[in-house]
Coordinates of C-alpha atoms in Angstrom, one line a residue:
X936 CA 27.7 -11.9 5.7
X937 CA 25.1 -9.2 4.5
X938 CA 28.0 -7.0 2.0
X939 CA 29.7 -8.6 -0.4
X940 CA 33.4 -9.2 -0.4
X941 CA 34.4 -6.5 -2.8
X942 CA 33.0 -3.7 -0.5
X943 CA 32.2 -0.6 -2.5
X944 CA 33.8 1.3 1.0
X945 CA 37.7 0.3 1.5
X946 CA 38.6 -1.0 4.8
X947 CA 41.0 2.5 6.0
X948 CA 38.0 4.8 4.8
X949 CA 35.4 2.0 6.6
X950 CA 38.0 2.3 9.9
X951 CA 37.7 6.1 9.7
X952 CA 34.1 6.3 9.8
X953 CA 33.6 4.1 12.3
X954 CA 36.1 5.7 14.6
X955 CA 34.4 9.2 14.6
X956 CA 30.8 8.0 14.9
X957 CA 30.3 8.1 19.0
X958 CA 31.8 11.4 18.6
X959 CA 29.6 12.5 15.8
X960 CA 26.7 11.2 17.8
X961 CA 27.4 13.0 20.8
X962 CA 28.0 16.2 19.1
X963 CA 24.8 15.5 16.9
X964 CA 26.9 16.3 13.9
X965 CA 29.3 14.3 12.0
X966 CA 32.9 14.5 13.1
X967 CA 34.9 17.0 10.9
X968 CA 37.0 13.7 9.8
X969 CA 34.1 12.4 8.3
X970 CA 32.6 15.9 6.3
X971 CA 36.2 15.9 5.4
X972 CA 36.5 12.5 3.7
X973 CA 33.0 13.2 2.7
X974 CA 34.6 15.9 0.3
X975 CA 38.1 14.5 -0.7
X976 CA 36.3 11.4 -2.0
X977 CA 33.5 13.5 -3.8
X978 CA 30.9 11.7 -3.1
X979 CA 28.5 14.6 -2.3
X980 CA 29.3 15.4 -6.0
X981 CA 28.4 11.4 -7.5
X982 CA 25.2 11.7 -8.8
X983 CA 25.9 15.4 -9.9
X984 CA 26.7 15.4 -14.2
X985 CA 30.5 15.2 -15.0
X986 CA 29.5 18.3 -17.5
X987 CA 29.1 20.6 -14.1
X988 CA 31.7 18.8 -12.3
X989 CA 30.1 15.8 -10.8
X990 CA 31.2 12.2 -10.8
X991 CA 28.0 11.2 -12.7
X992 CA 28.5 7.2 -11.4
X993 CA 26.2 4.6 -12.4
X994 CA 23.6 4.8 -9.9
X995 CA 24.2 0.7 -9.0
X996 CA 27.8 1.6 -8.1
X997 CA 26.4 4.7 -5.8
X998 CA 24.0 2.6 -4.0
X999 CA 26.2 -0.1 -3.2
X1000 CA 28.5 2.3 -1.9
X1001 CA 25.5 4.1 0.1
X1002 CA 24.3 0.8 1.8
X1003 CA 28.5 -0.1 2.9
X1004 CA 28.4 3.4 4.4
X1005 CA 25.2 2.9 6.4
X1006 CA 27.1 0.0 7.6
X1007 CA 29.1 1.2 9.3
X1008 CA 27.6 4.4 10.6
X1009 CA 23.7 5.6 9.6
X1010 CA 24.0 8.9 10.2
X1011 CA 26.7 9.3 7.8
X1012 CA 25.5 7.3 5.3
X1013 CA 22.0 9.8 5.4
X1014 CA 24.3 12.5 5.1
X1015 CA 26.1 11.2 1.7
X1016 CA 22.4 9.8 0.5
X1017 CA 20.5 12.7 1.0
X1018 CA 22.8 15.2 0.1
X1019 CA 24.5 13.5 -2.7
X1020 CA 20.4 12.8 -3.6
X1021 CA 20.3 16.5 -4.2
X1022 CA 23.5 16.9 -6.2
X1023 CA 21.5 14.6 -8.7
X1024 CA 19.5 17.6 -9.2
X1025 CA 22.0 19.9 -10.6
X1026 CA 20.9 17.5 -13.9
X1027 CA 17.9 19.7 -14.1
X1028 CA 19.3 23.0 -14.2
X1029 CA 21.0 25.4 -16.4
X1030 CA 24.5 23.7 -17.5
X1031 CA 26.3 26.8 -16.9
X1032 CA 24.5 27.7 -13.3
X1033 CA 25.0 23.9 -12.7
X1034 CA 28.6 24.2 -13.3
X1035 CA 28.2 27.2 -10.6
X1036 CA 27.0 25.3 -7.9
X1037 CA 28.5 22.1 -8.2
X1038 CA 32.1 23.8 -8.5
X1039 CA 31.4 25.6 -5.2
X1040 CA 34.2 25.1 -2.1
X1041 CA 33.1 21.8 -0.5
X1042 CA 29.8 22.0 -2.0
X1043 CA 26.8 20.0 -0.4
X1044 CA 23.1 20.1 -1.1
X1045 CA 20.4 19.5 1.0
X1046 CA 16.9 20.2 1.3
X1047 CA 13.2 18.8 1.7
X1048 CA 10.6 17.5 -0.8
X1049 CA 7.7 19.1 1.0
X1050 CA 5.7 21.7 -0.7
X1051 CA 5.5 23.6 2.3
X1052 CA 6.2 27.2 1.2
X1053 CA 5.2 29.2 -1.3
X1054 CA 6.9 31.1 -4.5
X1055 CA 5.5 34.4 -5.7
X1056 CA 6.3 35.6 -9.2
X1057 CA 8.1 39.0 -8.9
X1058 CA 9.9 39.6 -12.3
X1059 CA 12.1 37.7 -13.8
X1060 CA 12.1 35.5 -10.8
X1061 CA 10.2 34.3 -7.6
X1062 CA 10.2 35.5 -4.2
X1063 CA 10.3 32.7 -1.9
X1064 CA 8.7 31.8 1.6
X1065 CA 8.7 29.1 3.7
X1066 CA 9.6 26.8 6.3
X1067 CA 10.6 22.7 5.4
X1068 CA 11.7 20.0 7.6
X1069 CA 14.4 16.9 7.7
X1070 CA 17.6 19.1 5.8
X1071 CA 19.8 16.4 6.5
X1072 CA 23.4 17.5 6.4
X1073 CA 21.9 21.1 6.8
X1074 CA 25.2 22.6 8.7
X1075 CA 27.2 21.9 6.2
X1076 CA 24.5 22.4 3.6
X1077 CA 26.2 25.3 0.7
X1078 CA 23.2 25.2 -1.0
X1079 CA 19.1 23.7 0.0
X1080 CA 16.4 22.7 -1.9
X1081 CA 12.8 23.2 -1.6
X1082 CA 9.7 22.6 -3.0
X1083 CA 6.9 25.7 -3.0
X1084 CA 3.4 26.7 -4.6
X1085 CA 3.4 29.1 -7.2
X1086 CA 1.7 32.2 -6.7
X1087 CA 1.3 35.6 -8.8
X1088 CA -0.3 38.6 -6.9
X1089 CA -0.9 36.3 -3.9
X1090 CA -3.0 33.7 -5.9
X1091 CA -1.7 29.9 -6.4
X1092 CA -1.2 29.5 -9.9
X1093 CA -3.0 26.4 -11.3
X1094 CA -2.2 23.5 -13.4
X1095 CA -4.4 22.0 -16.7
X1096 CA -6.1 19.9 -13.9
X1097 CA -6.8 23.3 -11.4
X1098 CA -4.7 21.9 -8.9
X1099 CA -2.0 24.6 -7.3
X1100 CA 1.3 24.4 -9.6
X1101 CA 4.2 23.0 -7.5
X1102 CA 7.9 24.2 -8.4
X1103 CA 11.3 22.6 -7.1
X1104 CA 14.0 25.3 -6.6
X1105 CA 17.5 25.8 -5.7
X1106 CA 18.9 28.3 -3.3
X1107 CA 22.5 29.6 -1.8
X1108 CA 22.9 28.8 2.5
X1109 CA 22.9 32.4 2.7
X1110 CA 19.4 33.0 1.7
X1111 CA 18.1 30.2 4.2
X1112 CA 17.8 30.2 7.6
X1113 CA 18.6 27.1 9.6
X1114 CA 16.0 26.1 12.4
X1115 CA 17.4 23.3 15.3
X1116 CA 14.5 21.1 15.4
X1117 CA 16.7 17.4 15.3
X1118 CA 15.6 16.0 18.3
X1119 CA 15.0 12.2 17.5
X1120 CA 16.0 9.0 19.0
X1121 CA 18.3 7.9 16.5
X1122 CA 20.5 9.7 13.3
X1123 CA 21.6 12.2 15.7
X1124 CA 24.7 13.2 13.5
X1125 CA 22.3 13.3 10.5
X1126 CA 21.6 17.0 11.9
X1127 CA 18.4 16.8 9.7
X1128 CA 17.1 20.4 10.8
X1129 CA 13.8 22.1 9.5
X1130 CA 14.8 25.6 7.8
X1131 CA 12.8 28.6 6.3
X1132 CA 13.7 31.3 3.9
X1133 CA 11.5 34.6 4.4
X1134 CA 10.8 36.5 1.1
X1135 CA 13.9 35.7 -0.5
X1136 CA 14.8 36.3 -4.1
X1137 CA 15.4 34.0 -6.7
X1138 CA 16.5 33.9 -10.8
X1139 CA 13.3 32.2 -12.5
X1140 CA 16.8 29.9 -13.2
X1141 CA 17.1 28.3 -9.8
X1142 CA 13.7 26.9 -10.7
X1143 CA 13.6 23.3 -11.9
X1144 CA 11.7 20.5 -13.2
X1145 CA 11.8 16.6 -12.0
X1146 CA 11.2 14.7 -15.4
X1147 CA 13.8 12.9 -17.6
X1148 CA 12.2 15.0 -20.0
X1149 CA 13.4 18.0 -18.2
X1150 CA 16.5 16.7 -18.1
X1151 CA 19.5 19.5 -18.6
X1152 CA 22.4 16.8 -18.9
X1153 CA 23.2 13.6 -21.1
X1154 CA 23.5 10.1 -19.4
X1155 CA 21.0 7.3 -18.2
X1156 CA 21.3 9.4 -14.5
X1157 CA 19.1 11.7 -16.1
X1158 CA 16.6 9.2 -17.1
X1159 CA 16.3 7.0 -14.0
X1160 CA 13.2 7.5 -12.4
X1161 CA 13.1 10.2 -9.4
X1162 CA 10.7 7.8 -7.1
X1163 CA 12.6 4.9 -8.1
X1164 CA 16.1 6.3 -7.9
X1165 CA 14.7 7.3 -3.9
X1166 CA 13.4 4.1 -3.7
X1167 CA 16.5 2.1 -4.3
X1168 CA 19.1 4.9 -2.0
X1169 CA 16.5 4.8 1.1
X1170 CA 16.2 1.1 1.1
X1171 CA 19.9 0.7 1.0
X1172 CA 20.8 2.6 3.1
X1173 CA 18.0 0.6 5.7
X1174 CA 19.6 -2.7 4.6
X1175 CA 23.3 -1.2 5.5
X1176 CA 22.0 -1.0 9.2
X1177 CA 20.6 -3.8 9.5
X1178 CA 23.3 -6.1 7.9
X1179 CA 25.5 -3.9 10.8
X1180 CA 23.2 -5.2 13.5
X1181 CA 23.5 -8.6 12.5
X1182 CA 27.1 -8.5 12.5
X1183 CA 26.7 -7.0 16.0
X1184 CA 23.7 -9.4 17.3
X1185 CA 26.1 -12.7 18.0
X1186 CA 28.5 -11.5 20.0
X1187 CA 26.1 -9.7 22.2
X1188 CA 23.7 -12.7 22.2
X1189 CA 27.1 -15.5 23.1
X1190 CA 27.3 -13.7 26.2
X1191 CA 24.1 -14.6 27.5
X1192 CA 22.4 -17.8 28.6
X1193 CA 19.0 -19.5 28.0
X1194 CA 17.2 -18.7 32.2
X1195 CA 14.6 -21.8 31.6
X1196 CA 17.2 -24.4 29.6
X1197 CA 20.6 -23.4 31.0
X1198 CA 22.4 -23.1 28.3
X1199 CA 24.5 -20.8 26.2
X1200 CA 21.5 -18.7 24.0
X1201 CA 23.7 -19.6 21.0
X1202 CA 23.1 -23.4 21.5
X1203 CA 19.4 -23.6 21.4
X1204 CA 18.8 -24.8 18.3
X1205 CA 15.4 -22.5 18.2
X1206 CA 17.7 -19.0 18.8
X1207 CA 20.5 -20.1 16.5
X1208 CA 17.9 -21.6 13.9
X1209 CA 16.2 -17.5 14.6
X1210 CA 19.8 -16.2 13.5
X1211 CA 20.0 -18.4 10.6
X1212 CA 16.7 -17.9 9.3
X1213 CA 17.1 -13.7 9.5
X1214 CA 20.9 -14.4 8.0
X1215 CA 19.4 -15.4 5.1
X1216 CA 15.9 -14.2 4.8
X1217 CA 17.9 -10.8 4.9
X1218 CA 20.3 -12.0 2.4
X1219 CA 17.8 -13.3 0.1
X1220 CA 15.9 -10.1 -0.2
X1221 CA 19.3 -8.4 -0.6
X1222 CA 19.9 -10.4 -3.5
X1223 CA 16.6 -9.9 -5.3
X1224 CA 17.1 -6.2 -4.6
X1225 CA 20.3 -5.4 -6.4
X1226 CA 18.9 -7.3 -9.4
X1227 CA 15.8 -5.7 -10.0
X1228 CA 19.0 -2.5 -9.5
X1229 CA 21.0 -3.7 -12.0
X1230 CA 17.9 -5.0 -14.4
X1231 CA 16.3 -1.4 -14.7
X1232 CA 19.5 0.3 -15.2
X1233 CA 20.8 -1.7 -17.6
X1234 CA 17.5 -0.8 -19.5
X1235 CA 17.6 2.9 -18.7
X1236 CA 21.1 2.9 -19.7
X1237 CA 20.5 1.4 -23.2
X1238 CA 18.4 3.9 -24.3
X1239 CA 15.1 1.9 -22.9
X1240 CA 12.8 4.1 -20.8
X1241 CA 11.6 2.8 -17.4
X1242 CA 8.2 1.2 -18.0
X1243 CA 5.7 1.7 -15.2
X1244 CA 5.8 -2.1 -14.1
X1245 CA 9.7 -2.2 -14.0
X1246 CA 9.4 1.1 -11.8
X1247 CA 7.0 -1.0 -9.6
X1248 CA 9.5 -4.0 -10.2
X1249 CA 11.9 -1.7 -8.5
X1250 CA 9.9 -0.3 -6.0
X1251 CA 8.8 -3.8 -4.6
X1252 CA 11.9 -5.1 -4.4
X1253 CA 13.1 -1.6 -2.3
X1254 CA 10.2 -2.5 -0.2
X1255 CA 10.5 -6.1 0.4
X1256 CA 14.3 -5.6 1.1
X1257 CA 13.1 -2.8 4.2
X1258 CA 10.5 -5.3 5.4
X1259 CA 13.3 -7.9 5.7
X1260 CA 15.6 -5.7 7.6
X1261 CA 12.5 -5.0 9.9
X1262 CA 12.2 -8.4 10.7
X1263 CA 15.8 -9.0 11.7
X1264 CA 16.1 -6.4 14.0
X1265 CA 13.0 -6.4 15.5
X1266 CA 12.9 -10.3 15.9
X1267 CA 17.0 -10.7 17.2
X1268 CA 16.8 -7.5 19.4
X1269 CA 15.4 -8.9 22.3
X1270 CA 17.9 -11.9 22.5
X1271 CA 20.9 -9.3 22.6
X1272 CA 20.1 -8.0 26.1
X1273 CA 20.7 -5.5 28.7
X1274 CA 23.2 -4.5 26.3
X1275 CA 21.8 -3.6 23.5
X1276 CA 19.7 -1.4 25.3
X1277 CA 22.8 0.9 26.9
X1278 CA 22.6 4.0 24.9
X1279 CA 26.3 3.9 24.7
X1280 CA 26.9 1.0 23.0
X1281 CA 27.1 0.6 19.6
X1282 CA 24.5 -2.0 18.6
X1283 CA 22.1 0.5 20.5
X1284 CA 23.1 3.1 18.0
X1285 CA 22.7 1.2 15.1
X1286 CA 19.0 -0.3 16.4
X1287 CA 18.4 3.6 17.5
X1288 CA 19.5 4.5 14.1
X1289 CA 17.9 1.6 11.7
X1290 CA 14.2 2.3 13.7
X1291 CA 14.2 6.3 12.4
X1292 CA 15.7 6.2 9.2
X1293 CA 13.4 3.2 8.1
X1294 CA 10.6 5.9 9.8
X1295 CA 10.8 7.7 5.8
X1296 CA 7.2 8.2 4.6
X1297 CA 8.5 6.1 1.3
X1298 CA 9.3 3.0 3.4
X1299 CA 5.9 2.4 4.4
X1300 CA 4.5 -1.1 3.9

């Protein structure tokens, strides 16, 4: 209905998911089934350059598979965004220190983009102190990233524009230290813990820069917009859960009736018309979406750079595909009952799911 036929996600590794996602949730972690399928299919490793080890896939091919995994279980899907999100990264750095991390055992990346720490020049590196929030995947995290203010002699050091100098870096599990703070309604099994790192030691190497002109690797990756390549892997993964509620919503509303007209809710032509309308209002949106997709990266991928109106192009479409998936669930959720409102169930997972992950500061309206 939402996913196209050819799903992205084949129906055993769909199966598999699915049957480990209670247990995931209860354990607010993801099952040891799914970090291992996670691993064997590489996709923690798809957005990371073939020349380090990566898949390097063309980013329309890892957001369709993104958006099949979030539907079927969000917290996994977060996981593989997220993470994989900061694989992309490793086209930033060093080839050879690239080729490091990316060939580590069952390597996974995660991090924060908060500048909420601070780097302080000490030779021919930086010494590093913090604390950062929403590490999703951060258990199995073999390396995090951060954002942090430089400083030398305990000054921030400023820009051309005298604004403090922000620098992303890079840096091994061991050097971090994970903080339990996931305590949210929904995404339990995302594990998205804060972290901090206390006067750790870095190689000026493990620092990086976010620009396609920074850009360590070859291939249009490289040269995809950051904002817009967020943008696109946030709102799929928001359209994944929804299109998994509406497959949910029918059966949950057939079993009810109208109290005032007496009948089944499914044949009053205002609640079924509702259904339609959302079907395809959702669909619609979906559509539009993965054109803009395929439109800029057919550009970026000829050579073209991303103008500022295609970025917006992009980002409107992300935008207007979330405020869609809003719609649906918030405007069918109250005609799927008692139900749907059982913390066990599964459509109360995937509406406890859909309302935090579409919570991202970028999703806003």
């Amino acid at each position: 209905m939402i996913q196209s036929a050819a799903s992205p996600l084949s129906p055993r590794d769909a199966r598999r998911i699915e049957r480990y996602a209670a247990l995931a949730e209860a354990s607010r972690f993801l099952h040891p089934v799914q970090q291992a399928l996670l691993h064997r299919r590489g996709w923690l490793k798809m957005l990371a350059p073939r020349a380090s080890g990566g898949a390097e896939l063309p980013l329309p091919q890892v957001v369709r598979l993104e958006e099949a995994v979030a539907g079927v279980d969000g917290s996994m899907a977060w996981v593989l965004t997220l993470c994989a999100g900061a694989g992309w990264f490793a086209g930033f750095l060093p080839p050879d220190l690239a080729r490091g991390i990316i060939g580590t055992h069952r390597v996974c990346l995660g991090g924060s983009g908060a500048p909420t720490g601070h780097a302080e020049q000490d030779g021919d590196g930086w010494r590093i102190t913090g604390s950062w929030d929403y590490a999703s995947g951060a258990p199995m995290a073999t390396h995090f990233t951060l954002n942090a203010v430089l400083r030398a002699n305990g000054q921030p050091l400023l820009d051309e524009h005298g604004a403090p100098r922000i620098r992303a870096f890079l840096v091994p599990a061991a050097q971090v230290q994970i903080v339990p703070s996931w305590r949210s309604i929904g995404m339990r099994a995302s594990a998205s813990h804060s972290y901090r790192i206390d006067n750790q030691w870095v190689d000026q190497r493990h620092g990086f820069t976010i620009s396609p002109a920074a850009a360590t690797a070859d291939g249009p990756l490289y040269r995809y917009p950051f904002y817009s390549l967020a943008f696109v892997t946030l709102a799929a993964n928001v359209a994944g859960m929804a299109g998994h509620f509406l497959r949910l919503a029918p059966p949950c509303m057939g079993r009810r009736r109208h109290a005032v007209k007496n009948l089944p809710l499914l044949d009053v032509p205002e609640v079924a018309a509702l259904l339609r309308d959302k079907e395809e209002a959702l669909a619609t949106a979906r559509a539009h979406f993965y054109a803009e997709l395929d439109r800029s990266w057919t550009l970026v991928a000829s050579g073209t750079r991303l103008a500022p109106d295609d970025a917006l192009s992009v980002q409107t479409a992300s935008l207007a595909l979330v405020a869609a998936s809003r719609a649906a669930v918030d405007e069918l959720y109250p005609y799927c009952g008692l139900y749907a409102a059982h913390e066990d169930s599964t459509i109360n997972r995937v509406w406890r799911d859909f309302h935090t992950a579409s919570q991202h500061t970028l999703l806003l309206p």
